[in-house]
XYZ file of C-alpha atoms in Angstrom:
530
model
C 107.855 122.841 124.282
C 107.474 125.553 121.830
C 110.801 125.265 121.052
C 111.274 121.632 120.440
C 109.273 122.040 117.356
C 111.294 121.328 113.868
C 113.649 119.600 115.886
C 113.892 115.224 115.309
C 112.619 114.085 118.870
C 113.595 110.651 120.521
C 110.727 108.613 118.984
C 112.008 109.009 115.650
C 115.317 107.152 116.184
C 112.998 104.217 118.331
C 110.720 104.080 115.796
C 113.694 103.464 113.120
C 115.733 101.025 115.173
C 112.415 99.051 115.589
C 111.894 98.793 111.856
C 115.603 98.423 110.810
C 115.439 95.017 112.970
C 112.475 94.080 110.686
C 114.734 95.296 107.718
C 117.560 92.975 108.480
C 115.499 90.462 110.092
C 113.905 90.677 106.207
C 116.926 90.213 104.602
C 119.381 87.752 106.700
C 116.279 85.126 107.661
C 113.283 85.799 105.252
C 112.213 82.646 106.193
C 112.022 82.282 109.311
C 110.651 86.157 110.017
C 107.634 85.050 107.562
C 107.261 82.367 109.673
C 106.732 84.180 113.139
C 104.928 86.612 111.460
C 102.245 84.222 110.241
C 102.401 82.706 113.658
C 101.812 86.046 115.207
C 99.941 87.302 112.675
C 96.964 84.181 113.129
C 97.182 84.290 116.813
C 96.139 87.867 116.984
C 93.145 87.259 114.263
C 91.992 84.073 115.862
C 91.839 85.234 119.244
C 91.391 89.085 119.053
C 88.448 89.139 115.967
C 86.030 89.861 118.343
C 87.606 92.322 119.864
C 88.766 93.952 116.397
C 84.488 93.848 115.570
C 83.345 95.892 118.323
C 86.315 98.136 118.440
C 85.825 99.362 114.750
C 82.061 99.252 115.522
C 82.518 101.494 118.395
C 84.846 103.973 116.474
C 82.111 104.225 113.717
C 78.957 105.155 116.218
C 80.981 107.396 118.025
C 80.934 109.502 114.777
C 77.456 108.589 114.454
C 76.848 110.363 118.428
C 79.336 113.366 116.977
C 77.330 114.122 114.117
C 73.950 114.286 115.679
C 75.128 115.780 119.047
C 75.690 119.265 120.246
C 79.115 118.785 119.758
C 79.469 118.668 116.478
C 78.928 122.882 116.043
C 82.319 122.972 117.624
C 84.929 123.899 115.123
C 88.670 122.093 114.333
C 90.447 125.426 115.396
C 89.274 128.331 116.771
C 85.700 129.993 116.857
C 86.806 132.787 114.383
C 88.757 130.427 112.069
C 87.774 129.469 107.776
C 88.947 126.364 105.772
C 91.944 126.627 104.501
C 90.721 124.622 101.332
C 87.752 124.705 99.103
C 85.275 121.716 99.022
C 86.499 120.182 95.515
C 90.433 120.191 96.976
C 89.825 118.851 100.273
C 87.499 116.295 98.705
C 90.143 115.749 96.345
C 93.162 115.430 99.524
C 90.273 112.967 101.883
C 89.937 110.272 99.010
C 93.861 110.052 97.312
C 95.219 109.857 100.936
C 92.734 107.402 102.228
C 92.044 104.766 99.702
C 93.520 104.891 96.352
C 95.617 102.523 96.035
C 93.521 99.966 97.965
C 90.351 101.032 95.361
C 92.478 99.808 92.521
C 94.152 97.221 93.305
C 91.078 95.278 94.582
C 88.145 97.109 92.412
C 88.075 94.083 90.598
C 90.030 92.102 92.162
C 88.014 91.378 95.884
C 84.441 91.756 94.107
C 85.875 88.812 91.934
C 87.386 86.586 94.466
C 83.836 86.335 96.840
C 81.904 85.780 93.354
C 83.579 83.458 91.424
C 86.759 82.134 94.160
C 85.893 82.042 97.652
C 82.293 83.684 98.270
C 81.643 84.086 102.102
C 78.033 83.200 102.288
C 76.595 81.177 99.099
C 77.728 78.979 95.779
C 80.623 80.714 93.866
C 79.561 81.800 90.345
C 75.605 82.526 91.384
C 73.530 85.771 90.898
C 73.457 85.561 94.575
C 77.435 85.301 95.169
C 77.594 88.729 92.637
C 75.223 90.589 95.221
C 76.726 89.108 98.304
C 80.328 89.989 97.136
C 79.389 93.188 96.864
C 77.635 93.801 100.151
C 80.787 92.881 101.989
C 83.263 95.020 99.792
C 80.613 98.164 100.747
C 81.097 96.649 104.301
C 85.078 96.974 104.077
C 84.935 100.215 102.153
C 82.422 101.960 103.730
C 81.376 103.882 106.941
C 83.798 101.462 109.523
C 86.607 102.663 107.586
C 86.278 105.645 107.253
C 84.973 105.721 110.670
C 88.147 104.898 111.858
C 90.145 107.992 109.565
C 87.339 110.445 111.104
C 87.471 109.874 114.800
C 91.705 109.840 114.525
C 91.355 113.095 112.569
C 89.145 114.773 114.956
C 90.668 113.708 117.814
C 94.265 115.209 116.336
C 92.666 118.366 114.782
C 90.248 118.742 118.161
C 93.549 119.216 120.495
C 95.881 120.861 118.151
C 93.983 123.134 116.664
C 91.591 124.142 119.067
C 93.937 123.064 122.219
C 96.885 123.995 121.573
C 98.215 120.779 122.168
C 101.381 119.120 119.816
C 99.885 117.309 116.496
C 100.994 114.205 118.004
C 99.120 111.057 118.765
C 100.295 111.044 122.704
C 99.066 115.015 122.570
C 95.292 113.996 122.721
C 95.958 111.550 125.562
C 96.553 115.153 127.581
C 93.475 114.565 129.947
C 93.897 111.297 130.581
C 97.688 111.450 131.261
C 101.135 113.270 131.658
C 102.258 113.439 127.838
C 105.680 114.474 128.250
C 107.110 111.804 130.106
C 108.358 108.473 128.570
C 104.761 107.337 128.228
C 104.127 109.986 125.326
C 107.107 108.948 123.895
C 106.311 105.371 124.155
C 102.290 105.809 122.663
C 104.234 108.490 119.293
C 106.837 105.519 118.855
C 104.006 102.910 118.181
C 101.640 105.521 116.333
C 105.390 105.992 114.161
C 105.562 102.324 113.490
C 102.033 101.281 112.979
C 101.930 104.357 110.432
C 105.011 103.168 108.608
C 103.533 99.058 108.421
C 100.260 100.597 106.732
C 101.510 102.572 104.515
C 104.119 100.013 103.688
C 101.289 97.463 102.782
C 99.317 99.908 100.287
C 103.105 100.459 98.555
C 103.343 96.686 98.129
C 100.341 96.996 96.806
C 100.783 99.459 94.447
C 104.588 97.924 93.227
C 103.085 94.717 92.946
C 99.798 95.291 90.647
C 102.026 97.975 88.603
C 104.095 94.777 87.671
C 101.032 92.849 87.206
C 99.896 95.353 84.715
C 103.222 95.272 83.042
C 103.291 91.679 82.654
C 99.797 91.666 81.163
C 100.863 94.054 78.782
C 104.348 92.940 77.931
C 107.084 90.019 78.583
C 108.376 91.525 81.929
C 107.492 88.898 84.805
C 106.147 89.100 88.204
C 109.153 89.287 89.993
C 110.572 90.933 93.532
C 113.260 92.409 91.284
C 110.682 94.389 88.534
C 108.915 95.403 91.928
C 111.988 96.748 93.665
C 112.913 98.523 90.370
C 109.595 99.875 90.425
C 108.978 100.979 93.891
C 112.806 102.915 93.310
C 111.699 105.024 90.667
C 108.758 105.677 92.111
C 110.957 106.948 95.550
C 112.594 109.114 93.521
C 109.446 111.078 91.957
C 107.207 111.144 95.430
C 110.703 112.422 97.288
C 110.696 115.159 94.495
C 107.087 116.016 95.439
C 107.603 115.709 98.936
C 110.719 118.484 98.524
C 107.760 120.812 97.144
C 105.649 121.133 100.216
C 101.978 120.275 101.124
C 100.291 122.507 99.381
C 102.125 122.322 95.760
C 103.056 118.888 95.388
C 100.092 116.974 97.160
C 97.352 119.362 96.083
C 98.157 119.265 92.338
C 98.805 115.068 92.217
C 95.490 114.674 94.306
C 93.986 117.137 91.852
C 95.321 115.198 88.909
C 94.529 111.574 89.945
C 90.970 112.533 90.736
C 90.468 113.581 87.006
C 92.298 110.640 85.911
C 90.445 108.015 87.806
C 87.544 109.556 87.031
C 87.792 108.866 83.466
C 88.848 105.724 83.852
C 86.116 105.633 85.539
C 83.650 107.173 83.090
C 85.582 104.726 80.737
C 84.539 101.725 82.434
C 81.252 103.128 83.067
C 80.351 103.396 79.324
C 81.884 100.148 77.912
C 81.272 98.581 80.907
C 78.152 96.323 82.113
C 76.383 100.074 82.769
C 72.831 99.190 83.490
C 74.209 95.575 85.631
C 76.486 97.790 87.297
C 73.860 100.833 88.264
C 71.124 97.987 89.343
C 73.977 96.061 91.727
C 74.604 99.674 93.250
C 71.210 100.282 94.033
C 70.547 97.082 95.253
C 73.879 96.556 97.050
C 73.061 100.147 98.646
C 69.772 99.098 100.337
C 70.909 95.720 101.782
C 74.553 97.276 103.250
C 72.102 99.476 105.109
C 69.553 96.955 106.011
C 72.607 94.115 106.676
C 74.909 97.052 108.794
C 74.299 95.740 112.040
C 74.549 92.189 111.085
C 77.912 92.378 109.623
C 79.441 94.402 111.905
C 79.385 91.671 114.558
C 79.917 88.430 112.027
C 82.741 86.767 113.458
C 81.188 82.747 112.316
C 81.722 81.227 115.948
C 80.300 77.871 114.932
C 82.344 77.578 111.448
C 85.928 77.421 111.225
C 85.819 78.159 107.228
C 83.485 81.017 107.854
C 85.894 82.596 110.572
C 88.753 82.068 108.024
C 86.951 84.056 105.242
C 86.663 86.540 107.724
C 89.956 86.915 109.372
C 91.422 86.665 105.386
C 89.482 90.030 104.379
C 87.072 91.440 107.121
C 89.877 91.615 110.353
C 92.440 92.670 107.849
C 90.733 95.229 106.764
C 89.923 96.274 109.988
C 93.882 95.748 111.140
C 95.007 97.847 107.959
C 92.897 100.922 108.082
C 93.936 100.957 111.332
C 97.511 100.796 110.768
C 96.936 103.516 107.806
C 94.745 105.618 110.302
C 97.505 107.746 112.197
C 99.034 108.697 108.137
C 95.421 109.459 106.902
C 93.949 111.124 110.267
C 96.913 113.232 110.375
C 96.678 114.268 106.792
C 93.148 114.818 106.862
C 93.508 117.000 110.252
C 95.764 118.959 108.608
C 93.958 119.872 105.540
C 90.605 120.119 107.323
C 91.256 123.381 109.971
C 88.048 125.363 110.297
C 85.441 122.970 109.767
C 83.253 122.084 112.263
C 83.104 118.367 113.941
C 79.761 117.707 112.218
C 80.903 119.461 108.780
C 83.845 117.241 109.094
C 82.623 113.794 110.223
C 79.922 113.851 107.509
C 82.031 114.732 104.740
C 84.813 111.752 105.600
C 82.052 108.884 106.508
C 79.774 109.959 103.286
C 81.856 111.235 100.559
C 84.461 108.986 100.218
C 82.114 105.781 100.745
C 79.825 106.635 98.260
C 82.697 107.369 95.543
C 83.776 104.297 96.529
C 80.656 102.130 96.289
C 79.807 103.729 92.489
C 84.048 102.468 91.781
C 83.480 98.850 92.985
C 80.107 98.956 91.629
C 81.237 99.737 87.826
C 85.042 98.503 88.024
C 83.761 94.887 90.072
C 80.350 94.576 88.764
C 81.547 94.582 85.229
C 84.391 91.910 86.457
C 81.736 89.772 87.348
C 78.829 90.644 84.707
C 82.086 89.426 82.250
C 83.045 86.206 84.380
C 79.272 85.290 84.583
C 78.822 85.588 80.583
C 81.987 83.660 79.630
C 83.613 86.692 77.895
C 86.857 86.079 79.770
C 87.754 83.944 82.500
C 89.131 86.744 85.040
C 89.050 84.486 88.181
C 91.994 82.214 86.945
C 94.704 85.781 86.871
C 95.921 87.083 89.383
C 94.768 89.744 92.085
C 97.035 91.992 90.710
C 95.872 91.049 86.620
C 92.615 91.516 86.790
C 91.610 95.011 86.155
C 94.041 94.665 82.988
C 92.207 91.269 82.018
C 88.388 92.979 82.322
C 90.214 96.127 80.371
C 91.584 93.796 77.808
C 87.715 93.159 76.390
C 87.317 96.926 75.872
C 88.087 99.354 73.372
C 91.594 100.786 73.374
C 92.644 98.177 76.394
C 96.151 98.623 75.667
C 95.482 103.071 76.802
C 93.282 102.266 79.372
C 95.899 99.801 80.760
C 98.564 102.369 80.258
C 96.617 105.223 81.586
C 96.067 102.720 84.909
C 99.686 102.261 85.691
C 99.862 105.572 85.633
C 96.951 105.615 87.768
C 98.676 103.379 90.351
C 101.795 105.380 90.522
C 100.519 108.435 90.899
C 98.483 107.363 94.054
C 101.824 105.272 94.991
C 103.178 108.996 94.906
C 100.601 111.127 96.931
C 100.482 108.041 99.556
C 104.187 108.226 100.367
C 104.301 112.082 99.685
C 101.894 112.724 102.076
C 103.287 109.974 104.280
C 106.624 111.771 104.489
C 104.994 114.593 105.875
C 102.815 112.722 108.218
C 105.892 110.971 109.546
C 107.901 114.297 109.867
C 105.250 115.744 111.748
C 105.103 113.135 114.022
C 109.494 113.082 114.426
C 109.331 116.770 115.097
C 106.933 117.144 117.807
C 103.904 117.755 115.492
C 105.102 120.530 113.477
C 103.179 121.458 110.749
C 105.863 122.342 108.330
C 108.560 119.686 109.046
C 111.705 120.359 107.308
C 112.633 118.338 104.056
C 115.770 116.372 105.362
C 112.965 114.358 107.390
C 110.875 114.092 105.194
C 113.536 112.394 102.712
C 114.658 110.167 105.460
C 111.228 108.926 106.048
C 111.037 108.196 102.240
C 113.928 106.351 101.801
C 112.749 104.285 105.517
C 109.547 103.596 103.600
C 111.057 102.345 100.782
C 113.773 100.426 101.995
C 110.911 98.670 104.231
C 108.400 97.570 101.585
C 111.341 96.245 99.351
C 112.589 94.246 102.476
C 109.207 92.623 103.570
C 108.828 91.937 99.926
C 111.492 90.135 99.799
C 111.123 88.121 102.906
C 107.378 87.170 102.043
C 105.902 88.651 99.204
C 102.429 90.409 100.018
C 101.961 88.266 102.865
C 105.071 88.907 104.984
C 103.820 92.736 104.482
C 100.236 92.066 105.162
C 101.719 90.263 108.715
C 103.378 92.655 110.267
C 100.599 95.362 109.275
C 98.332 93.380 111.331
C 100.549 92.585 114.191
C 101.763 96.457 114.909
C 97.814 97.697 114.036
C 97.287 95.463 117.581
C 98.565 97.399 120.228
C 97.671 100.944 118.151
C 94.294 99.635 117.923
C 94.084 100.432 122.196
C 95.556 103.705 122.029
C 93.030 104.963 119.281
C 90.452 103.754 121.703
C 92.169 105.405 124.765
C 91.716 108.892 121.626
C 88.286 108.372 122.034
C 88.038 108.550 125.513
C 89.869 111.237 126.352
C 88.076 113.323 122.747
C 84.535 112.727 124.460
C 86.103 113.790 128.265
C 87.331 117.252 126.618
C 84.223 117.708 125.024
C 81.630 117.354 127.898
C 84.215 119.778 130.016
C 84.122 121.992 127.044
C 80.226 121.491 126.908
C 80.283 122.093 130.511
C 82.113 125.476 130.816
C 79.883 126.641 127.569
C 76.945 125.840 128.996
C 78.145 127.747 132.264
C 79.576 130.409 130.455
C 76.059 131.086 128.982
C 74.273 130.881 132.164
C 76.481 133.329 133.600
C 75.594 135.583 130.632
C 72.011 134.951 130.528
C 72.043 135.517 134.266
C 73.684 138.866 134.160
C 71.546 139.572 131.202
C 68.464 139.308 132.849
C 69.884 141.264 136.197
C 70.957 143.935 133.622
C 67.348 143.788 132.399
C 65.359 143.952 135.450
C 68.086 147.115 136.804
C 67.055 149.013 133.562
C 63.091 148.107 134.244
C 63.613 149.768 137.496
C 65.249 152.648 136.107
C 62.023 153.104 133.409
C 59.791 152.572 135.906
C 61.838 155.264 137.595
C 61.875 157.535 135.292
C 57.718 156.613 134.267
C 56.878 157.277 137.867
C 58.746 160.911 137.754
C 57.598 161.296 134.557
C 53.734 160.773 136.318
C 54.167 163.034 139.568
C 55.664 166.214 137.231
C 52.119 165.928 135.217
C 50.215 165.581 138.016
C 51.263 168.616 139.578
């Protein structure tokens, strides 16, 4: 289907009818669509959190197997082929696409709500609430996650770069199906939809804690209106950057936020609660590693308030990375031709977990080193207020504030950019290079969407239909899996024959030219005899 490529395919116009109905659903009956969502929303966590557990689990050993198996010397493209980027950019590209906005918006905000709100385990307000708050945000930022971007990623990279196959989610479904038909179409249509829901939820995300740090700053209130306002200037910059192309626009704003976050982070890190902060990380580090197996698997059978802590944070979690995973594993995919399946899977389950455990561990563990002291009472602001409130006891909060907005938008930007090309990759039959007229559509979709949900529901009506549409993705990323590890054992097994042969001819080709010296020795003999 070479030439289909460039070209908007069928599943672009499903995927948009399916989320205009949500758009006007959104607007004409708010109400009730919040409603049915919720309804929806809690059947699916209540009666699929098991299943959610061992999924995620699942996706996360796999990389485990990949990593340590032969499999992992075979490269994301062919034999011959180099990276495309150097380490610092395509560290740089792995962490803005996959977390950012999350890592804000709840670096001080989820460490605070188990400690001082809600903790899952112990007493609220305790030394022992501080450590077990922040051995479940490691547990929702760490190797599950990113578990989940990796094995996507490889699976997409795996069959179009080394394959041949389209960069589509129905394209590494090749051996276990016929992709062309209306089943392909059917699997892209969902990946299309689930990808728009997650992203939509970290852009709520973003709009809404950028007018919680205006209102902590200024008179402007929390309002849908500020937030709409908001999330339509910020359209307008990411569709500028988008109109650049991939390796321009996102390259230089992923370059840029990563220097800006780290010196907020630095920031934080010196006026912070350093030596709290440095002891919770160590500590935290050893018992997430100890605890691993435990909390993958805690789904509180016995205790209805302990199953509603965890459907609240750990299955949402789990249901928005992945809704986000088709965006981030195609971005990453793309960026990360050349590398090898063990390079690869290392880099995205260690890097970006670690960067994130040393962010919660300064930005949270100073939230709650100040809450525990009585400098501030963070725990009675908002989610969306409470990075401003810790930075208000700081030197030059009023900067730092201002220098976090900007923070925010500019990872609000590189999410949608790079969304906009995700989704025009995915509308065009996985072209690499999709044009800009798709990529501005799929903007203005995104937009439109998280203003609309918004409206309907606030956070929550967003958060909803995230989880609902991660459901039914969540089977076809396992049916990725399947068909990945199929590939590579035939792969494995025409290598392995491929060598025998040679090793086989090699040693024929070895014993023919041992007869021919013995030949030749043996003439050699008989002439110095006579």
């Amino acid at each position: 289907m070479k030439t289909a490529y460039g070209r908007i395919q069928p599943v672009f116009y499903w995927a948009v009818g399916i989320l205009l109905i949500v758009i006007l659903s959104a607007v004409a009956i708010p109400n009730q669509l919040e409603q049915m969502t919720s309804t929806v929303q809690a059947f699916i966590s209540n009666s699929f959190g098991w299943y959610y557990l061992i999924a995620v689990t699942f996706f996360a050993l796999i990389c485990l197997f990949i990593i340590v198996s032969p499999y992992g010397k075979i490269k994301l493209g062919k034999d011959d082929e180099k990276p495309e980027y150097g380490y610092l950019s395509w560290f740089a590209m792995l962490f803005s696409a996959g977390m950012g906005i999350g890592l804000v918006f709840f670096g001080a905000a989820e460490p605070m709500s188990h400690f001082a709100i809600n903790s899952p385990t112990v007493e609220e307000g305790t030394i022992e609430a501080a450590q077990e708050s922040m051995r479940f945000v490691f547990f929702h930022y760490g190797i599950h996650a990113w578990g989940i971007y990796a094995i996507i990623a490889v699976c997409l990279a795996y069959f179009n770069f080394r394959k041949g196959k389209p960069g589509l989610i129905s394209g590494t479904l090749s051996p276990l199906m016929n992709i062309s038909g209306i089943t392909g179409k059917v699997i892209d249509t969902f990946a299309l939809v689930a990808t728009v829901t997650g992203i939509v939820t970290s852009l709520g995300f973003g709009a809404v804690q950028m007018n919680g740090g205006l209102s902590y700053l200024t008179d402007v209130p929390i309002t849908f209106w500020i937030q709409a306002i908001i999330i339509i200037i910020v359209t307008v910059l990411f569709l500028t950057s988008a109109m650049t192309g991939l390796n321009k626009g996102i390259r230089l704003l992923s370059n840029f936020n990563m220097i800006l976050a780290l010196l907020l982070l630095i920031f934080i890190a010196t006026f912070g609660a350093t030596m709290y902060s440095l002891n919770l990380f160590t500590n935290t580090l050893g018992t997430y590693i100890q605890s691993l197996p435990e909390l993958s698997f805690r789904i509180a059978p016995g205790s209805p308030e302990a199953r509603e802590w965890i459907n609240d944070w750990t299955i949402f979690y789990w249901a928005w990375w992945i809704a986000w995973s088709p965006y981030v594993g195609t971005f990453i995919a793309r960026v990360s031709r050349g590398r090898t399946l063990r390079e690869f899977t290392i880099a995205v389950l260690i890097v970006p977990s670690i960067v994130g455990f040393i962010w919660f561990s300064f930005v949270g563990g100073t939230a709650m080193s100040l809450e525990f002291n009585d400098v501030i009472n963070l725990s009675v602001l908002t989610d969306e207020e409470m990075l401003f409130g810790m930075l208000s006891t700081m030197p030059v909060s009023t900067l730092t504030s201002i220098v976090s907005i900007i923070l925010i938008a500019v990872f609000f930007i590189t999410s949608a950019d790079s969304a906009t090309f995700v989704l025009g990759m995915h509308s065009t039959n996985g072209s690499n290079n999709p044009p800009n007229r798709i990529k501005f559509v799929w903007g203005l979709v995104l937009s439109v969407t998280a203003m609309a949900l918004l409206y309907s529901g606030g956070l929550q009506a967003v958060q909803n239909v995230m989880i609902i549409a991660a459901f039914p993705f969540s089977i076809i990323l396992l049916l990725m899996v399947f068909s990945l590890i199929k590939s590579l054992r035939f792969e494995r097994t025409r290598t392995d024959a491929k060598q025998r042969k040679e090793q086989r001819e090699l040693r024929q080709s070895k014993k023919q030219q041992d007869k021919r010296t013995n030949r030749k020795f043996i003439l050699r003999k008989d002439n110095t005899d006579e």
